[in-house]
Amino acid sequence: MSVITFTGCHVVDPAGGRDGMANVTVEGPRVAAVGEQVEGTRVDAAGLVCAPGLVDLHAHLREPGREDAETITTGSAAAAAGGYTAICPMANTDPVCDHAGVVEQVLRLARDAGRCDVYPVGAVTRGLAGGELAEIGAMAAVGVRCFSDDGMPVQSARVMRRALEYARTWDAIIANHAEEATLTEGAEMNESDLSAVLGLHGWPHEAEEIMVARDLLLAGGLGARVHIPHVSTRGTVDLVRQAKIRGVRVTAEATPHHFTLTEDLVSGYDPVYKVNPPLRTAGDVQAVREGLADGTLDAIATDHAPHASEQKDQEWPQAPCGMLGLETALALTLTELVDGGLLSLSDAINRLSTAPARSRDITGQGGPIQTGAPANLVLFDPEARWTVDPAVLHSRSRNTPFAGRRLRGRVVHTLLHGAFTVREGSLVDPLFLTDRSATAPAEERGVIS
Ligand code: DOR
């Protein structure tokens, strides 16, 4: 087995309570030691931060069905390039991931791609249609921990209640796309003075908040687990904060675009800024930042939503919603939140890795970085400045709203179960991966046999 020691790195490991200088030795798929020793091949990591690999609770990999926009191979390459070692792809594929067959297909493709552990999210309802429940039990039996119709809200309170009740049997999580659809019919941007000026139909913030309030009440009443995806309004942050105080079993996430960008960008009608939920006001952005700072929002998730240019580069009304996220999330967190004084570096790693892994019962990810733990790691240069260039992203799509933005923090190495998926800033060809057990072993995915 190969033995490598990264020397002189700044280890930031919230789960292990470590934030200081150390050498990290990796032997085969596991961490062999963290301390002063140097064994095996020496890799100079002076100036680099060594953290648990990042964990994304919310990505769209588009396969099966929309391989023109992304595949599991290109999506997991983008993830590795962004420092991720685990990603949770959403169920809105074609066919929809609403039964165990699609879950197993996604797992197989992910294992072949070999660049990330993949934890598929199952649909809540068959075909995302909002009516009949999907095969939640059969999907739970092959390891699915979270169910979501993301992109499509579960409109019926009765269906949502039943889904929460059913998921509770496996202590699984429901993540409902929060949007009260009668308030958002035809909506194209945040509802505000600006939407009136631009002549675009608006999504009122209450549409999100009504749904979140409903789901928190339902989950609280049942003692079931609920996750609030892509929080975008001040009111939602407040609702989650209050629910946590009441003891509701809720976790929540925010995306880099919702803590960075405001609705003003819509003024140029560039569809790269069209997203669901929409970009909101500066006050909402501030509230989302505060929610991340005080832990109301547990995780930073990307909502990586690739769209082929033929689709995305249309007039505003026709363009689909969504933005890329996997390759810019770490640097946006450092540039916007750590430099902005809202998060310490350790808190940033917690939001990007440790808390998301814990919120979804993912073991072997998110740290601790200690002897015997799976070597799922990212090493990044926190001082490296770079400019986002869509042309060099690893995603198959190009729809990043951050093109041209100067950011701080660049991934140098990503290791998945001890194998480099990124080395010296370049993606490693999977043919050269030494360990092909990329998708986590069954017992680490909580598979019920
Ligand atoms: O902007 C979005 N795009 N929001 C969603 O909820 C779905 C996603 C997609 O699938 O493109």
XYZ file of C-alpha atoms and ligand atoms in Angstrom:
460
model
C 0.000 0.000 0.000
C 1.254 3.462 -0.825
C 2.246 5.729 2.062
C 2.286 9.517 1.625
C 2.903 12.258 4.173
C 1.691 15.793 3.560
C 4.121 17.899 5.550
C 3.624 21.229 7.240
C -0.044 21.761 6.546
C -2.613 23.681 8.539
C -5.088 20.983 9.536
C -8.613 22.345 9.967
C -10.828 19.549 11.246
C -13.940 20.705 13.114
C -15.028 17.131 13.914
C -11.684 16.349 15.569
C -11.391 19.756 17.213
C -8.102 20.410 15.433
C -7.018 23.764 13.982
C -3.222 23.857 13.776
C -0.059 22.748 12.045
C 0.598 19.032 11.509
C 1.792 16.418 9.057
C -0.865 14.072 7.710
C 0.101 10.551 6.671
C -2.146 8.560 4.361
C -1.652 4.826 3.947
C -3.767 3.193 1.263
C -7.370 4.340 1.710
C -6.981 5.573 5.292
C -5.344 8.231 7.406
C -2.399 6.588 9.182
C -1.320 9.447 11.441
C -1.702 13.160 12.161
C 1.227 14.738 13.996
C 4.963 15.157 13.598
C 5.944 11.904 11.890
C 7.005 11.660 8.243
C 6.598 8.299 6.539
C 6.610 7.194 2.923
C 6.625 9.710 0.087
C 6.859 13.270 1.298
C 4.560 15.888 -0.277
C 5.343 19.450 0.743
C 2.076 21.004 1.903
C 3.485 24.126 3.549
C 0.981 26.956 3.171
C -1.893 24.581 2.428
C -4.981 23.940 4.523
C -5.796 20.248 4.950
C -9.494 19.712 5.667
C -12.021 16.904 5.367
C -13.214 16.633 1.753
C -16.235 18.830 1.082
C -19.736 17.330 1.137
C -22.485 18.738 -1.098
C -26.045 18.014 -0.019
C -27.579 19.363 -3.218
C -26.318 18.862 -6.770
C -27.966 18.102 -10.097
C -25.893 15.651 -12.129
C -28.562 15.294 -14.853
C -27.838 11.624 -15.573
C -29.887 9.722 -16.547
C -31.686 11.833 -19.109
C -29.927 15.156 -19.720
C -26.393 14.065 -20.494
C -26.064 17.081 -22.804
C -25.951 19.247 -19.654
C -23.956 17.032 -17.280
C -23.129 13.396 -16.637
C -22.199 11.677 -13.434
C -18.641 11.548 -14.795
C -18.398 15.283 -15.605
C -20.345 16.302 -12.497
C -18.133 14.284 -10.191
C -15.059 15.666 -11.973
C -16.351 19.194 -11.271
C -16.963 18.146 -7.664
C -13.449 16.764 -7.200
C -11.983 19.904 -8.784
C -13.976 21.931 -6.256
C -12.610 19.906 -3.324
C -15.624 17.633 -2.844
C -15.386 13.973 -1.893
C -19.117 13.402 -1.458
C -22.152 14.690 -3.327
C -25.877 14.082 -3.117
C -27.452 14.229 -6.586
C -31.083 15.252 -6.790
C -33.848 13.036 -8.103
C -35.150 15.238 -10.959
C -33.533 13.134 -13.667
C -35.239 11.361 -16.555
C -36.301 8.764 -15.530
C -36.897 10.264 -12.110
C -34.960 8.678 -9.256
C -38.156 7.423 -7.618
C -37.339 3.731 -7.292
C -34.385 1.561 -6.318
C -33.449 0.782 -9.944
C -32.448 4.382 -10.710
C -30.647 4.677 -7.359
C -28.579 1.621 -8.249
C -27.900 2.943 -11.751
C -26.625 6.238 -10.324
C -24.443 4.401 -7.793
C -22.992 2.181 -10.514
C -22.187 5.145 -12.784
C -20.640 6.985 -9.842
C -18.479 4.011 -8.958
C -17.278 3.822 -12.563
C -16.561 7.566 -12.638
C -14.531 7.044 -9.460
C -14.148 10.641 -8.378
C -16.641 11.126 -5.552
C -18.733 9.194 -3.090
C -22.280 9.647 -4.337
C -25.350 9.513 -2.115
C -28.434 9.739 -4.351
C -31.468 11.650 -3.113
C -34.683 9.750 -3.857
C -37.915 11.391 -4.998
C -40.721 11.931 -2.484
C -43.469 11.281 -5.021
C -43.679 9.153 -8.135
C -42.482 11.104 -11.165
C -42.201 14.225 -8.928
C -45.919 14.572 -9.619
C -46.853 15.379 -6.033
C -49.470 12.642 -5.713
C -48.530 9.055 -4.946
C -45.495 8.447 -2.726
C -42.367 7.110 -4.455
C -40.831 3.787 -3.372
C -39.335 5.326 -0.255
C -38.888 2.015 1.565
C -37.189 0.269 -1.363
C -34.864 3.245 -1.849
C -34.087 3.391 1.883
C -33.162 -0.291 1.673
C -30.428 0.511 -0.853
C -29.041 3.307 1.311
C -31.021 6.464 0.453
C -31.207 8.759 3.506
C -32.921 11.809 2.003
C -35.942 12.263 -0.241
C -36.804 15.365 -2.252
C -38.841 16.388 -5.298
C -36.405 19.309 -5.664
C -37.447 21.694 -8.391
C -41.055 20.667 -7.705
C -42.653 21.499 -4.364
C -44.807 18.885 -2.624
C -47.970 20.988 -2.708
C -50.312 18.799 -0.732
C -49.922 19.015 3.040
C -51.479 15.572 3.249
C -48.859 14.047 0.948
C -46.053 15.869 2.763
C -47.320 14.651 6.123
C -47.534 11.093 4.891
C -44.021 11.304 3.414
C -42.598 12.596 6.702
C -44.404 9.874 8.614
C -43.194 7.160 6.257
C -39.597 8.428 6.127
C -39.557 8.488 9.931
C -39.669 4.672 9.850
C -36.073 4.760 8.555
C -35.179 7.962 10.395
C -34.762 9.364 6.880
C -35.065 13.028 5.898
C -37.511 14.887 3.650
C -36.153 17.992 1.898
C -39.056 19.820 0.308
C -38.519 22.488 -2.329
C -40.326 25.308 -0.503
C -42.629 27.133 -2.887
C -46.359 27.687 -2.501
C -47.201 27.267 -6.164
C -50.394 29.330 -6.285
C -48.249 32.347 -5.365
C -45.530 31.675 -7.934
C -47.464 30.867 -11.089
C -45.515 32.349 -13.995
C -42.889 33.829 -11.662
C -39.509 34.723 -13.142
C -37.658 36.644 -10.431
C -38.017 37.911 -6.866
C -41.176 39.978 -6.360
C -40.151 43.535 -5.591
C -40.176 47.090 -6.948
C -37.556 45.898 -9.414
C -39.735 43.102 -10.797
C -42.445 45.727 -11.421
C -39.950 47.974 -13.222
C -38.595 45.102 -15.316
C -42.062 43.817 -16.123
C -41.280 40.341 -14.796
C -43.749 38.392 -12.738
C -42.418 37.968 -9.204
C -41.966 35.130 -6.675
C -43.005 36.682 -3.345
C -40.820 35.707 -0.391
C -43.970 34.543 1.406
C -44.309 31.702 -1.120
C -41.147 30.159 0.336
C -41.955 31.019 3.938
C -45.512 29.626 3.936
C -44.189 26.278 2.740
C -41.311 26.243 5.219
C -43.688 27.103 8.085
C -46.019 24.287 7.026
C -43.219 21.741 6.777
C -41.749 22.742 10.139
C -45.171 22.352 11.766
C -45.721 18.961 10.161
C -42.241 17.649 10.990
C -42.429 19.029 14.521
C -45.774 17.374 15.128
C -44.520 14.002 13.937
C -41.006 14.161 15.387
C -39.807 13.558 11.819
C -36.629 14.883 10.202
C -36.936 17.705 7.694
C -34.273 19.564 5.718
C -34.867 23.012 4.215
C -32.980 23.353 0.932
C -31.668 26.589 -0.651
C -32.920 29.053 1.983
C -33.267 32.424 0.289
C -35.281 34.792 2.498
C -34.941 36.513 5.844
C -38.307 35.080 6.899
C -37.149 31.510 6.231
C -33.999 32.023 8.301
C -36.173 33.277 11.168
C -38.584 30.338 10.858
C -35.744 27.799 10.973
C -34.143 29.609 13.917
C -37.393 29.499 15.900
C -38.058 25.859 14.977
C -34.604 24.834 16.205
C -35.329 26.564 19.520
C -38.588 24.557 19.757
C -36.639 21.334 19.160
C -37.912 20.528 15.660
C -35.554 18.053 13.955
C -34.638 20.468 11.170
C -31.463 21.139 9.237
C -31.079 23.780 6.543
C -28.719 24.824 3.793
C -27.848 27.990 1.869
C -26.198 28.259 -1.523
C -23.228 30.470 -2.416
C -25.409 32.398 -4.889
C -27.954 33.202 -2.190
C -25.274 34.520 0.169
C -23.498 36.463 -2.575
C -25.795 37.757 -5.328
C -28.816 40.073 -5.267
C -31.826 40.555 -7.526
C -30.316 43.726 -9.060
C -28.339 41.465 -11.393
C -31.577 40.542 -13.151
C -31.797 44.076 -14.604
C -29.724 43.080 -17.647
C -32.055 40.125 -18.379
C -29.044 37.792 -18.560
C -30.532 34.326 -17.938
C -27.382 33.192 -16.150
C -28.960 34.913 -13.118
C -32.257 33.044 -13.387
C -32.560 30.566 -10.545
C -35.165 28.999 -8.302
C -35.530 30.211 -5.587
C -34.642 33.565 -7.150
C -31.908 35.966 -6.185
C -33.395 38.170 -3.481
C -32.695 41.536 -1.860
C -29.559 42.699 -0.049
C -31.491 42.306 3.230
C -32.200 38.654 2.460
C -28.551 38.049 1.530
C -27.530 39.573 4.850
C -30.010 37.371 6.747
C -28.726 34.229 4.998
C -25.164 35.220 5.968
C -26.227 35.746 9.573
C -27.988 32.370 9.527
C -24.788 30.683 8.389
C -22.783 32.574 11.007
C -24.994 31.606 13.953
C -25.546 28.017 12.804
C -29.254 28.382 12.025
C -28.228 27.275 8.552
C -26.141 24.139 9.020
C -24.678 23.682 5.578
C -23.482 25.443 2.466
C -24.837 23.423 -0.471
C -24.281 24.292 -4.109
C -27.577 23.520 -5.896
C -25.203 22.927 -8.821
C -27.690 23.076 -11.715
C -25.988 22.683 -15.089
C -27.889 23.573 -18.258
C -26.646 23.180 -21.837
C -26.095 26.540 -23.569
C -28.837 25.805 -26.136
C -31.249 25.758 -23.200
C -29.843 28.392 -20.896
C -28.871 31.028 -23.476
C -32.448 31.839 -24.455
C -34.589 34.880 -23.742
C -35.263 35.323 -20.010
C -38.813 33.838 -20.038
C -37.750 30.653 -21.855
C -34.444 30.037 -20.043
C -34.458 27.314 -17.359
C -33.571 28.108 -13.745
C -30.220 27.107 -12.300
C -26.525 27.894 -11.870
C -23.282 25.944 -11.607
C -21.791 25.732 -8.131
C -19.391 22.884 -7.446
C -16.178 24.526 -8.634
C -16.671 27.898 -6.949
C -18.304 27.146 -3.570
C -15.131 26.843 -1.489
C -13.556 30.024 -2.855
C -16.824 31.982 -2.549
C -17.136 30.881 1.074
C -13.582 32.026 1.825
C -13.890 35.280 -0.117
C -17.393 36.292 0.958
C -17.852 34.786 4.421
C -14.399 34.266 5.942
C -12.959 37.515 4.562
C -16.279 39.161 5.386
C -15.682 38.298 9.054
C -18.797 36.101 9.331
C -17.146 32.688 9.631
C -13.820 31.500 10.975
C -11.951 29.129 8.670
C -12.971 26.234 10.922
C -16.645 27.294 10.801
C -16.407 27.516 7.008
C -15.121 23.921 6.810
C -17.837 22.894 9.212
C -20.547 24.353 6.934
C -18.981 22.877 3.788
C -18.087 19.433 5.079
C -18.633 18.335 8.662
C -22.168 19.600 9.266
C -23.543 18.415 5.905
C -22.046 14.939 6.429
C -23.551 14.721 9.930
C -26.924 16.081 8.813
C -27.267 13.177 6.399
C -25.728 10.462 8.596
C -22.814 10.093 6.172
C -19.941 8.390 7.949
C -16.362 8.445 6.691
C -16.823 11.998 5.382
C -16.599 15.392 7.080
C -13.806 14.261 9.418
C -12.457 13.634 11.960
C -9.038 13.439 10.304
C -7.531 10.815 12.568
C -5.713 7.493 12.489
C -7.855 4.847 10.827
C -10.389 7.245 9.276
C -11.061 7.085 5.518
C -8.673 9.503 3.785
C -11.281 11.802 2.233
C -9.400 15.073 2.193
C -9.000 18.396 0.443
C -5.785 20.413 0.533
C -6.171 23.975 -0.682
C -4.076 27.097 -0.911
C -6.062 29.699 1.029
C -4.005 32.576 -0.371
C -4.164 31.702 -4.079
C -6.206 34.251 -6.043
C -7.874 33.251 -9.265
C -10.459 34.492 -11.704
C -13.454 32.327 -12.608
C -13.234 31.363 -16.279
C -16.220 29.301 -17.469
C -14.140 27.878 -20.337
C -11.919 25.873 -18.001
C -14.561 24.467 -15.668
C -14.879 20.674 -15.589
C -18.663 20.687 -15.703
C -20.173 19.930 -19.108
C -22.139 23.187 -18.837
C -20.976 26.786 -18.599
C -23.757 28.577 -16.708
C -21.805 30.121 -13.847
C -22.951 33.555 -12.650
C -19.454 34.153 -11.257
C -17.546 34.448 -14.562
C -14.792 37.033 -14.244
C -15.033 37.187 -10.454
C -11.740 37.252 -8.562
C -11.743 34.756 -5.693
C -9.423 33.569 -2.937
C -8.676 29.898 -2.271
C -7.740 27.199 -4.749
C -7.874 23.411 -4.505
C -4.440 21.801 -4.864
C -5.167 18.156 -3.956
C -8.354 16.178 -3.386
C -8.101 12.634 -2.046
C -10.917 10.122 -2.159
C -10.335 7.067 0.012
C -6.618 7.815 -0.180
C -6.455 8.183 -3.989
C -5.766 11.551 -5.609
C -8.703 12.730 -7.674
C -6.989 16.119 -8.013
C -3.209 16.413 -7.774
C -1.246 19.661 -7.985
C -4.414 21.407 -9.169
C -5.136 19.000 -12.017
C -7.775 16.354 -12.268
C -6.294 12.852 -12.108
C -7.377 10.532 -14.894
C -9.479 7.816 -13.248
C -7.340 5.206 -15.028
C -4.614 6.223 -12.629
C -6.743 6.165 -9.528
C -5.164 3.623 -7.237
C -8.380 2.879 -5.409
C -11.523 2.435 -7.508
C -13.813 1.938 -4.500
C -14.984 5.461 -5.037
C -18.562 5.112 -3.994
C -18.524 4.424 -0.287
C -18.581 0.854 0.914
C -22.113 -0.328 1.630
C -21.702 -0.213 5.400
C -20.560 3.429 5.176
C -23.673 4.315 3.192
C -25.877 2.862 5.884
C -27.187 0.204 3.525
C -29.655 -2.078 5.206
C -28.903 -5.613 4.088
O -32.666 26.796 -10.102
C -32.948 25.627 -9.923
N -32.590 24.657 -10.774
N -33.655 25.308 -8.839
C -34.129 24.069 -8.637
O -34.746 23.835 -7.618
C -33.941 23.015 -9.665
C -32.744 23.294 -10.453
C -32.634 22.456 -11.699
O -32.907 21.254 -11.648
O -32.198 22.998 -12.709
